[in-house]
mmCIF file of C-alpha atoms and ligand atoms in Angstrom:
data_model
loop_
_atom_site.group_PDB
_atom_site.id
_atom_site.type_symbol
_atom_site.label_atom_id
_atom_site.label_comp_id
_atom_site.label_asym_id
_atom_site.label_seq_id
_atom_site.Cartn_x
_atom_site.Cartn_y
_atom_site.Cartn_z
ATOM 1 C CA UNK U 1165 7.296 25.641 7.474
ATOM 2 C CA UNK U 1166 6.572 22.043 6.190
ATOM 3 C CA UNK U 1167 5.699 20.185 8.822
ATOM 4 C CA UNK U 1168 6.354 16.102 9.292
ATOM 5 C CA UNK U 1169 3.852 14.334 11.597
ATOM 6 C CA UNK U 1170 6.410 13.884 14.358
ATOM 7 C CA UNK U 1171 4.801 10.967 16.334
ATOM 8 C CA UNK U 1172 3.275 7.870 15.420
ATOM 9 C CA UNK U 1173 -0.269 7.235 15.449
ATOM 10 C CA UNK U 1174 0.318 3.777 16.162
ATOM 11 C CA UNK U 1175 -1.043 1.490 13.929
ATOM 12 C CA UNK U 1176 -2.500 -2.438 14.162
ATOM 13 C CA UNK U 1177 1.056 -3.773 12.347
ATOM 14 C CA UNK U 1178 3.388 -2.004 14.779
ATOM 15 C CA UNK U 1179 4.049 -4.487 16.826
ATOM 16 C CA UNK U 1180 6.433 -6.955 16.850
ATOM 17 C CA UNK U 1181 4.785 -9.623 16.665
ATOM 18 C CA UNK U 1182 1.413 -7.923 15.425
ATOM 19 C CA UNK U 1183 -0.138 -8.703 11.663
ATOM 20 C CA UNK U 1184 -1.798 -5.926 9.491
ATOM 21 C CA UNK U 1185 -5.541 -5.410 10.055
ATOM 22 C CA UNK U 1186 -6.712 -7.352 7.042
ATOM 23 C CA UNK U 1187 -10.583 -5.743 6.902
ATOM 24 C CA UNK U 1188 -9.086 -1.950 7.168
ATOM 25 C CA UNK U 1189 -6.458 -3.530 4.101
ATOM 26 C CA UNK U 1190 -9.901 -4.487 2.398
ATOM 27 C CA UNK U 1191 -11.460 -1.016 3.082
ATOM 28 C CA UNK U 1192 -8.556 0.157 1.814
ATOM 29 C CA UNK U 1193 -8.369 -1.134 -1.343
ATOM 30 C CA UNK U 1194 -11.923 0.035 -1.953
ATOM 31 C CA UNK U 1195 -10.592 3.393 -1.440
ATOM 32 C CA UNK U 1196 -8.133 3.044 -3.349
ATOM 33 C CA UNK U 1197 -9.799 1.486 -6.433
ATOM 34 C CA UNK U 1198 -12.630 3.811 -6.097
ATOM 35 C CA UNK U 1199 -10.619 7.158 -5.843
ATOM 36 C CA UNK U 1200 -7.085 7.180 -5.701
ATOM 37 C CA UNK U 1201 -6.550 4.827 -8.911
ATOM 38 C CA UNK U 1202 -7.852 7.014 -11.280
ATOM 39 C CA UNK U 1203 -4.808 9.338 -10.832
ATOM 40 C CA UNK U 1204 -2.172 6.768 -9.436
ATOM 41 C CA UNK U 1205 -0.679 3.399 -9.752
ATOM 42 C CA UNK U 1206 0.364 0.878 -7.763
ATOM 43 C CA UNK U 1207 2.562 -0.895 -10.137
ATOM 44 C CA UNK U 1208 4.713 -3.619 -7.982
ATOM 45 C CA UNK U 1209 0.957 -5.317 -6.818
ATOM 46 C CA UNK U 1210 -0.116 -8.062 -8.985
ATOM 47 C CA UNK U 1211 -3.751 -9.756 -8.341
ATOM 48 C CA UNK U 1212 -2.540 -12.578 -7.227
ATOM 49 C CA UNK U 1213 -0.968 -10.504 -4.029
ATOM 50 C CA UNK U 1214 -4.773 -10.115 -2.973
ATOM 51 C CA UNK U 1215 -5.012 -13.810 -2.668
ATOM 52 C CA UNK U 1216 -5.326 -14.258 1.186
ATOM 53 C CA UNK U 1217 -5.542 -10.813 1.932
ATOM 54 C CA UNK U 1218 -8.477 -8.791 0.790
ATOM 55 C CA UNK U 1219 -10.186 -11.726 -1.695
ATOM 56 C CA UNK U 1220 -9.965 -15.184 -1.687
ATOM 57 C CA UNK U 1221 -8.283 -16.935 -4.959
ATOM 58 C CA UNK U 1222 -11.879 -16.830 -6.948
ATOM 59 C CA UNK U 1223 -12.774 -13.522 -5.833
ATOM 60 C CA UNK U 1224 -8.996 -12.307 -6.716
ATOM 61 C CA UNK U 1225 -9.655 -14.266 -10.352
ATOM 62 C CA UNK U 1226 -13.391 -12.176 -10.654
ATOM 63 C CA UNK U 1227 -11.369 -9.086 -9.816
ATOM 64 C CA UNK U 1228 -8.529 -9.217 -12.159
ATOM 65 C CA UNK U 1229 -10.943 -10.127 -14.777
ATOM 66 C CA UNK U 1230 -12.903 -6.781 -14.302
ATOM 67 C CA UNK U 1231 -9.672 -5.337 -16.104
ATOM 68 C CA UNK U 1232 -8.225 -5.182 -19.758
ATOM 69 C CA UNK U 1233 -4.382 -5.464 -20.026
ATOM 70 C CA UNK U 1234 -2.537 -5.803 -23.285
ATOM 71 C CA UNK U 1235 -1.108 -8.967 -23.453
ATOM 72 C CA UNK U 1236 2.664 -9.850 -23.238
ATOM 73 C CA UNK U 1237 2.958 -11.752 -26.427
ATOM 74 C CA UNK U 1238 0.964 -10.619 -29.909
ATOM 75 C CA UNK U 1239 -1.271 -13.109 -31.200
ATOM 76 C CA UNK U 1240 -1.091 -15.325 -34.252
ATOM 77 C CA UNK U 1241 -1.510 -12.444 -36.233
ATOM 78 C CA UNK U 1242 1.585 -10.341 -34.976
ATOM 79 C CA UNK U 1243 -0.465 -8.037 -33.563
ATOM 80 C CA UNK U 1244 -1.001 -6.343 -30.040
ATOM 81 C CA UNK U 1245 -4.454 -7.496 -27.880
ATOM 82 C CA UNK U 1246 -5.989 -6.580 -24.871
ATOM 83 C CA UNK U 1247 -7.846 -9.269 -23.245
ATOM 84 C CA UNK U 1248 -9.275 -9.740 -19.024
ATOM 85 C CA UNK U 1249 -6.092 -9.829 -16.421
ATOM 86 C CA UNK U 1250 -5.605 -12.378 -14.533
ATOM 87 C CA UNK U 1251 -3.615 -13.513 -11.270
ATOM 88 C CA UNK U 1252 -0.026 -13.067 -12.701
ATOM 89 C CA UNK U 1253 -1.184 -9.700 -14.187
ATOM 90 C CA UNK U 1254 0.123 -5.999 -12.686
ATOM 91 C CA UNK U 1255 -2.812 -4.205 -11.207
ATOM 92 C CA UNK U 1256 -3.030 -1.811 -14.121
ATOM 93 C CA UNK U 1257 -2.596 1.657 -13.394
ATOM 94 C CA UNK U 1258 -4.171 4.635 -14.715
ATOM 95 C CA UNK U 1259 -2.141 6.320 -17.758
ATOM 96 C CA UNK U 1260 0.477 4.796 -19.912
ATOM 97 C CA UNK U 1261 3.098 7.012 -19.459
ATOM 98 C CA UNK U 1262 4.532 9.725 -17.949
ATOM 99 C CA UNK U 1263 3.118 12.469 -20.621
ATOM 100 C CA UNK U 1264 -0.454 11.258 -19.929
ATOM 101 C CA UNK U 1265 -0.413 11.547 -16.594
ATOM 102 C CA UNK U 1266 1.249 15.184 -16.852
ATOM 103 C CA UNK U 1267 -1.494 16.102 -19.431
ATOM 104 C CA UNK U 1268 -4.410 14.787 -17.356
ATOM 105 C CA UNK U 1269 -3.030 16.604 -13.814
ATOM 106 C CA UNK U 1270 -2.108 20.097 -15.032
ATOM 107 C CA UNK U 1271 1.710 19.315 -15.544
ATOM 108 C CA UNK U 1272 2.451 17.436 -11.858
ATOM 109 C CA UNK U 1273 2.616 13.680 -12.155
ATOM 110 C CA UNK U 1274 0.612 11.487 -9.530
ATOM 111 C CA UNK U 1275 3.519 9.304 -7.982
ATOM 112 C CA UNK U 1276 3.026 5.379 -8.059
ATOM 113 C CA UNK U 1277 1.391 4.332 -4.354
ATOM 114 C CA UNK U 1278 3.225 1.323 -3.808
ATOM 115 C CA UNK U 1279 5.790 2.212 -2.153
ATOM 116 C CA UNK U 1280 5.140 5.387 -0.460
ATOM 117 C CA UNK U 1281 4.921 4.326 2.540
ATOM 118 C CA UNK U 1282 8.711 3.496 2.613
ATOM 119 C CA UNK U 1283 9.566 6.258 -0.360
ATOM 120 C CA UNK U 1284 8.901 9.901 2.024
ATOM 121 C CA UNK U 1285 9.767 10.493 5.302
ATOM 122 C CA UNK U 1286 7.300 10.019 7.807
ATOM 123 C CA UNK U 1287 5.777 6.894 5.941
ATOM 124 C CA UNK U 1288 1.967 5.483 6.581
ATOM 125 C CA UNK U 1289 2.105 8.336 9.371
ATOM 126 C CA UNK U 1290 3.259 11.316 6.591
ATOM 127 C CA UNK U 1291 0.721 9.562 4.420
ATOM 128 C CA UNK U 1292 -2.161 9.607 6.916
ATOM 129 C CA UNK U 1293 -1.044 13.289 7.912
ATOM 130 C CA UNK U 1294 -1.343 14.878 4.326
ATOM 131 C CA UNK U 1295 -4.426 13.261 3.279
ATOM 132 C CA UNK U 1296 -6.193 14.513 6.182
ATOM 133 C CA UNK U 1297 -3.973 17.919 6.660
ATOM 134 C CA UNK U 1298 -5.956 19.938 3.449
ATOM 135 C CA UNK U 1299 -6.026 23.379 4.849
ATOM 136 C CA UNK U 1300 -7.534 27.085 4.105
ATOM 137 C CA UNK U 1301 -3.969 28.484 3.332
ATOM 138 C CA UNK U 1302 -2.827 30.884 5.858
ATOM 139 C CA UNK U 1303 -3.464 34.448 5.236
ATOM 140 C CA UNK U 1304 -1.414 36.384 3.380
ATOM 141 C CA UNK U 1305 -0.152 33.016 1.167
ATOM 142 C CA UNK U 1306 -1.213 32.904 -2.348
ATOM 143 C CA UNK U 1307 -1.476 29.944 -4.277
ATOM 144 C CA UNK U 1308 -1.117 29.982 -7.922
ATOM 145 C CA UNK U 1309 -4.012 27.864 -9.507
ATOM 146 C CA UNK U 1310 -4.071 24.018 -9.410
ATOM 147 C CA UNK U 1311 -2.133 23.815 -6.126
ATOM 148 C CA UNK U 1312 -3.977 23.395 -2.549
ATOM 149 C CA UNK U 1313 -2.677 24.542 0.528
ATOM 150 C CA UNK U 1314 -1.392 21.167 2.627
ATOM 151 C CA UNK U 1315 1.329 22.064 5.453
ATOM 152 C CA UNK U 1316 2.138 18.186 5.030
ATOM 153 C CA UNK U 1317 3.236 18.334 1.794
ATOM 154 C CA UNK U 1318 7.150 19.960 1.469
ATOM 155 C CA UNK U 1319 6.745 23.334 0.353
ATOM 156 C CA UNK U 1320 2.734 23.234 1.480
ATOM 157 C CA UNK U 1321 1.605 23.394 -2.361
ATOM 158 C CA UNK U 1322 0.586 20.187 -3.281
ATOM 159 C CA UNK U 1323 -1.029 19.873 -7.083
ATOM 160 C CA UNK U 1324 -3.557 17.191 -5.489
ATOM 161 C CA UNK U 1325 -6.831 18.352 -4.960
ATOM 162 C CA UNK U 1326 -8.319 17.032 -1.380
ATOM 163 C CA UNK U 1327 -9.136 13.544 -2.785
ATOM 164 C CA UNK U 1328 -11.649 12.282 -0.190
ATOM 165 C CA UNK U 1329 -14.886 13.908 1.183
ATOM 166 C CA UNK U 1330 -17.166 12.523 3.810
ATOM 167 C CA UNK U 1331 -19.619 9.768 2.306
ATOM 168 C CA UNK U 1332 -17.224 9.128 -0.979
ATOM 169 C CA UNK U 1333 -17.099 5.227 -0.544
ATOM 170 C CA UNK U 1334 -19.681 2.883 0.867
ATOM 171 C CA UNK U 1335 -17.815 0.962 2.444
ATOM 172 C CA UNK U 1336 -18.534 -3.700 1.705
ATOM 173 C CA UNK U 1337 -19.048 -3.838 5.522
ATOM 174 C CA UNK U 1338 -21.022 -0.627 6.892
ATOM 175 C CA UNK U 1339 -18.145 1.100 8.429
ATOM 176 C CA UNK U 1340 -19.265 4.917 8.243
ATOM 177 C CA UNK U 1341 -16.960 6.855 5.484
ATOM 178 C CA UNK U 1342 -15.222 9.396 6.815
ATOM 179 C CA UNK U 1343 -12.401 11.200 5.694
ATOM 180 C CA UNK U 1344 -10.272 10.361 8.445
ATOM 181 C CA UNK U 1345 -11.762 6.614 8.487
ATOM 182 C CA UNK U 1346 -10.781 6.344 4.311
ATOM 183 C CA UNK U 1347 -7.334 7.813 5.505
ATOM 184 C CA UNK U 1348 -6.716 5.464 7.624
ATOM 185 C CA UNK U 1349 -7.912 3.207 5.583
ATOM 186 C CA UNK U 1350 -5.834 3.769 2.567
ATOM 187 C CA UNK U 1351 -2.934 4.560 4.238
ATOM 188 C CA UNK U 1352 -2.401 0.827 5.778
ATOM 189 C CA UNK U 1353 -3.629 -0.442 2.357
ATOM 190 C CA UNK U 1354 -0.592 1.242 1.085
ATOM 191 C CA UNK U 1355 1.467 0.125 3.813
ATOM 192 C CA UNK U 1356 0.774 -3.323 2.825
ATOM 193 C CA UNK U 1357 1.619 -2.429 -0.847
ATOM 194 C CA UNK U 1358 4.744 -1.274 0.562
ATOM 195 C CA UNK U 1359 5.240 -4.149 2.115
ATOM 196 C CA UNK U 1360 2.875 -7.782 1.014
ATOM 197 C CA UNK U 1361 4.931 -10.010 2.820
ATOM 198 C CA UNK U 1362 4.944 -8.514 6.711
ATOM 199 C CA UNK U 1363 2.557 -10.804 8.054
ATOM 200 C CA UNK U 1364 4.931 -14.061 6.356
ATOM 201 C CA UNK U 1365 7.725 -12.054 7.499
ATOM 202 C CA UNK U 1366 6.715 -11.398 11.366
ATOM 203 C CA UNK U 1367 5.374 -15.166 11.386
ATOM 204 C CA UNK U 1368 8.426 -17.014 10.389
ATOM 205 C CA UNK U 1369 10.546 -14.693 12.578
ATOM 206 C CA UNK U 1370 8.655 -16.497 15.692
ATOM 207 C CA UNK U 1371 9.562 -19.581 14.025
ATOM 208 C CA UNK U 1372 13.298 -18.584 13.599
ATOM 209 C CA UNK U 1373 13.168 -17.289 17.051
ATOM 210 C CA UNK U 1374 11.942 -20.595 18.106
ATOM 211 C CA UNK U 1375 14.063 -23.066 16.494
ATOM 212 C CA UNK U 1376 17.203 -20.650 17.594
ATOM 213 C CA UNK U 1377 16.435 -20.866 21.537
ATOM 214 C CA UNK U 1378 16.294 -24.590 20.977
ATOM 215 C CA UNK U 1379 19.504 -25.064 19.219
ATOM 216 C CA UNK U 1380 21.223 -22.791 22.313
ATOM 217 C CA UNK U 1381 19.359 -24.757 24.766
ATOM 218 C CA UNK U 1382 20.563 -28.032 23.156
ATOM 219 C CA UNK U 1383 24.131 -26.856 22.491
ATOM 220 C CA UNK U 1384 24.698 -25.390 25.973
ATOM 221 C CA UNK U 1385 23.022 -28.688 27.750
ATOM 222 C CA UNK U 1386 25.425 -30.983 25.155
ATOM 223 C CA UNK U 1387 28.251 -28.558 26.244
ATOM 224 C CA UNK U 1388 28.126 -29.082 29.983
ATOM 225 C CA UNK U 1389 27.223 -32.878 29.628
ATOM 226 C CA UNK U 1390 30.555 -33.356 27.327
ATOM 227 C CA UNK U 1391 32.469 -31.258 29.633
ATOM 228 C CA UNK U 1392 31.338 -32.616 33.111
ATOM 229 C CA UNK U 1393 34.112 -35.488 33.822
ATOM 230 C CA UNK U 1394 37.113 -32.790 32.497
ATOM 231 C CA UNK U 1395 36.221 -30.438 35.082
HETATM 232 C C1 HEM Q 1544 0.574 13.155 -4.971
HETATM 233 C C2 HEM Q 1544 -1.829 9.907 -2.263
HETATM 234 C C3 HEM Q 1544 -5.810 10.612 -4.936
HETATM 235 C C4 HEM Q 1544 -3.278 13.508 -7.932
HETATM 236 C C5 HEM Q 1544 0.251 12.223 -3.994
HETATM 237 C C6 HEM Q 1544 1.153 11.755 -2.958
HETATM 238 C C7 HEM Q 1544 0.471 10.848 -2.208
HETATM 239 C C8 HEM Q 1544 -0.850 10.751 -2.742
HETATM 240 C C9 HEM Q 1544 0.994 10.072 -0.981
HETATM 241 C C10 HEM Q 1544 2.621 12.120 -2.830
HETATM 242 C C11 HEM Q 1544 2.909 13.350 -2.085
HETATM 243 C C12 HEM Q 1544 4.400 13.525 -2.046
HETATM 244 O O1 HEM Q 1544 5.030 13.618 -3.112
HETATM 245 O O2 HEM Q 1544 4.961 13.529 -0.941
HETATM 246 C C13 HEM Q 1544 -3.112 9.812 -2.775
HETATM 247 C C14 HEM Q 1544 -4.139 8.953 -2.215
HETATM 248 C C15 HEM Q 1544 -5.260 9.182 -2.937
HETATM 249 C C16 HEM Q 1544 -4.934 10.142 -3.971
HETATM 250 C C17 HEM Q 1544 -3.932 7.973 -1.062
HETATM 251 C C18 HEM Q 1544 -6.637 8.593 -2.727
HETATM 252 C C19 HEM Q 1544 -7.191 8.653 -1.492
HETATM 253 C C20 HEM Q 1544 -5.466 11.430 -5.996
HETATM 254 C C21 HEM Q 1544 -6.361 11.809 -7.063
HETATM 255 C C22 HEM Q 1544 -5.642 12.627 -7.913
HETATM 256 C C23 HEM Q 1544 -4.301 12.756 -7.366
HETATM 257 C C24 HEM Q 1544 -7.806 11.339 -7.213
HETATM 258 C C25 HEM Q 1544 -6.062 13.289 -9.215
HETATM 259 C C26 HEM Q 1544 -7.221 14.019 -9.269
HETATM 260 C C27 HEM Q 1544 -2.027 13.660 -7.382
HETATM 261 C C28 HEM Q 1544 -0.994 14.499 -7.959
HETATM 262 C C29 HEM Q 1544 0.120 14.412 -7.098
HETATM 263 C C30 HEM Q 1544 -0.251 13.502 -6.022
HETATM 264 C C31 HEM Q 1544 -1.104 15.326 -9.242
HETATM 265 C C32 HEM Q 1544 1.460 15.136 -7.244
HETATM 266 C C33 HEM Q 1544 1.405 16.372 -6.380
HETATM 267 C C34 HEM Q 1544 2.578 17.306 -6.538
HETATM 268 O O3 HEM Q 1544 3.668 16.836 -6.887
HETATM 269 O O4 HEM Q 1544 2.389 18.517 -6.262
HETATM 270 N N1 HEM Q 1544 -0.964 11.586 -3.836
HETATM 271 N N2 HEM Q 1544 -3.618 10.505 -3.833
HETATM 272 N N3 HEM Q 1544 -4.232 12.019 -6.204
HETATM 273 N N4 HEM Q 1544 -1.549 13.082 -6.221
HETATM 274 FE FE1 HEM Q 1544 -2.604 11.840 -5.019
#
């Protein structure tokens, strides 16, 4: 019945020693921001995690500053106030609780993004599969209204309506928008989400890697020298 993408479509990160493709992160995001984020969140990515990977710092300041976010602290006054986000701000997300996002998608919540990737079974792969695995449902299977037929999804009624269509996004650098392009897209935007410090991660394991075949290297050499005139 439900069916899990049982291969890997091999993506730019896979590697181990292989970085994320920072423009398709960039595409992304676009897709992201322009579709996906008026139904979900992605509530563990602050603005400052773009800095150095889709925007540099001022173009991550011009960003966050595009949103309102209620401020931590009230003012003088005691009260609540919203004013632009900045760096150390969550990238806001779409409802402010749970009800809202019920009431505004027919009873079914949108999950937060940001780690879903790591959260179902399958990851990028089984995120890539069901956004591009909208079906006509198979004869015979009726679906009661507000759910689409997705073989992807467990069960294969999902209450998300196919979210991307040919042309939805024009894309900062020309790349034609297809649906399977935005997927793929999206999906290693999410990855990274899942995930903000692989690159850092992959990087210093080189370095570790390094400095670890040295210190054998030196050990075993200082071994044998000390050793010699015993033997
Ligand atoms: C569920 C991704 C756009 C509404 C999901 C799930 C993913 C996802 C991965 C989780 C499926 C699971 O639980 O295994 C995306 C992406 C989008 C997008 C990447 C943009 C390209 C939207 C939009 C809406 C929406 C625009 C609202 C119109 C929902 C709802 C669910 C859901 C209601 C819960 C489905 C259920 O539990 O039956 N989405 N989504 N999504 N999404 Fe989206």
């Amino acid at each position: 019945d439900d069916c899990i993408p049982s291969l890997s479509y091999g993506w730019p990160q896979d590697g181990a020693l292989s970085s994320f493709d920072h423009a398709a992160i960039r595409r992304g995001f676009q897709v992201y921001r322009q579709v996906c984020s008026s139904c979900h969140s992605i509530q563990y990515i602050s603005f400052r995690n773009f800095v150095g990977v889709t925007h540099d710092e001022a173009g991550a300041k011009k960003l966050a500053e595009e949103f309102e976010v209620t401020d931590a602290q009230p003012n003088d006054d005691g009260e609540m106030f919203e004013r632009p986000a900045k760096l150390f701000d969550r990238y806001p997300g779409p409802y402010r609780n749970e009800a809202e996002g019920r009431a505004a998608n027919g009873g079914a919540l949108p999950p937060d993004l940001s780690l879903m990737t790591k959260a179902r079974h399958g990851g990028i792969d089984y995120v890539f599969a069901l956004l591009t695995g909208y079906a006509d449902s198979p004869a015979g299977k009726d679906l009661l209204p507000g759910l689409y037929y997705n073989p992807y999804f467990a069960g294969g009624a999902i209450a998300m309506p196919p979210p991307l269509m040919d042309g939805q996004v024009e894309y900062e650098d020309g790349t034609p928008a297809t649906v399977t392009q935005m997927a793929k897209d999206v999906s290693q935007f999410l990855a990274w989400c899942a995930e903000p410090e692989h690159d850092e991660r992959k990087k210093f394991g080189v370095k570790a890697v390094t400095v670890l075949a040295l210190g054998i290297g030196i050990t075993a050499y200082y071994k044998r020298l000390r050793w010699a005139p015993v033997k």
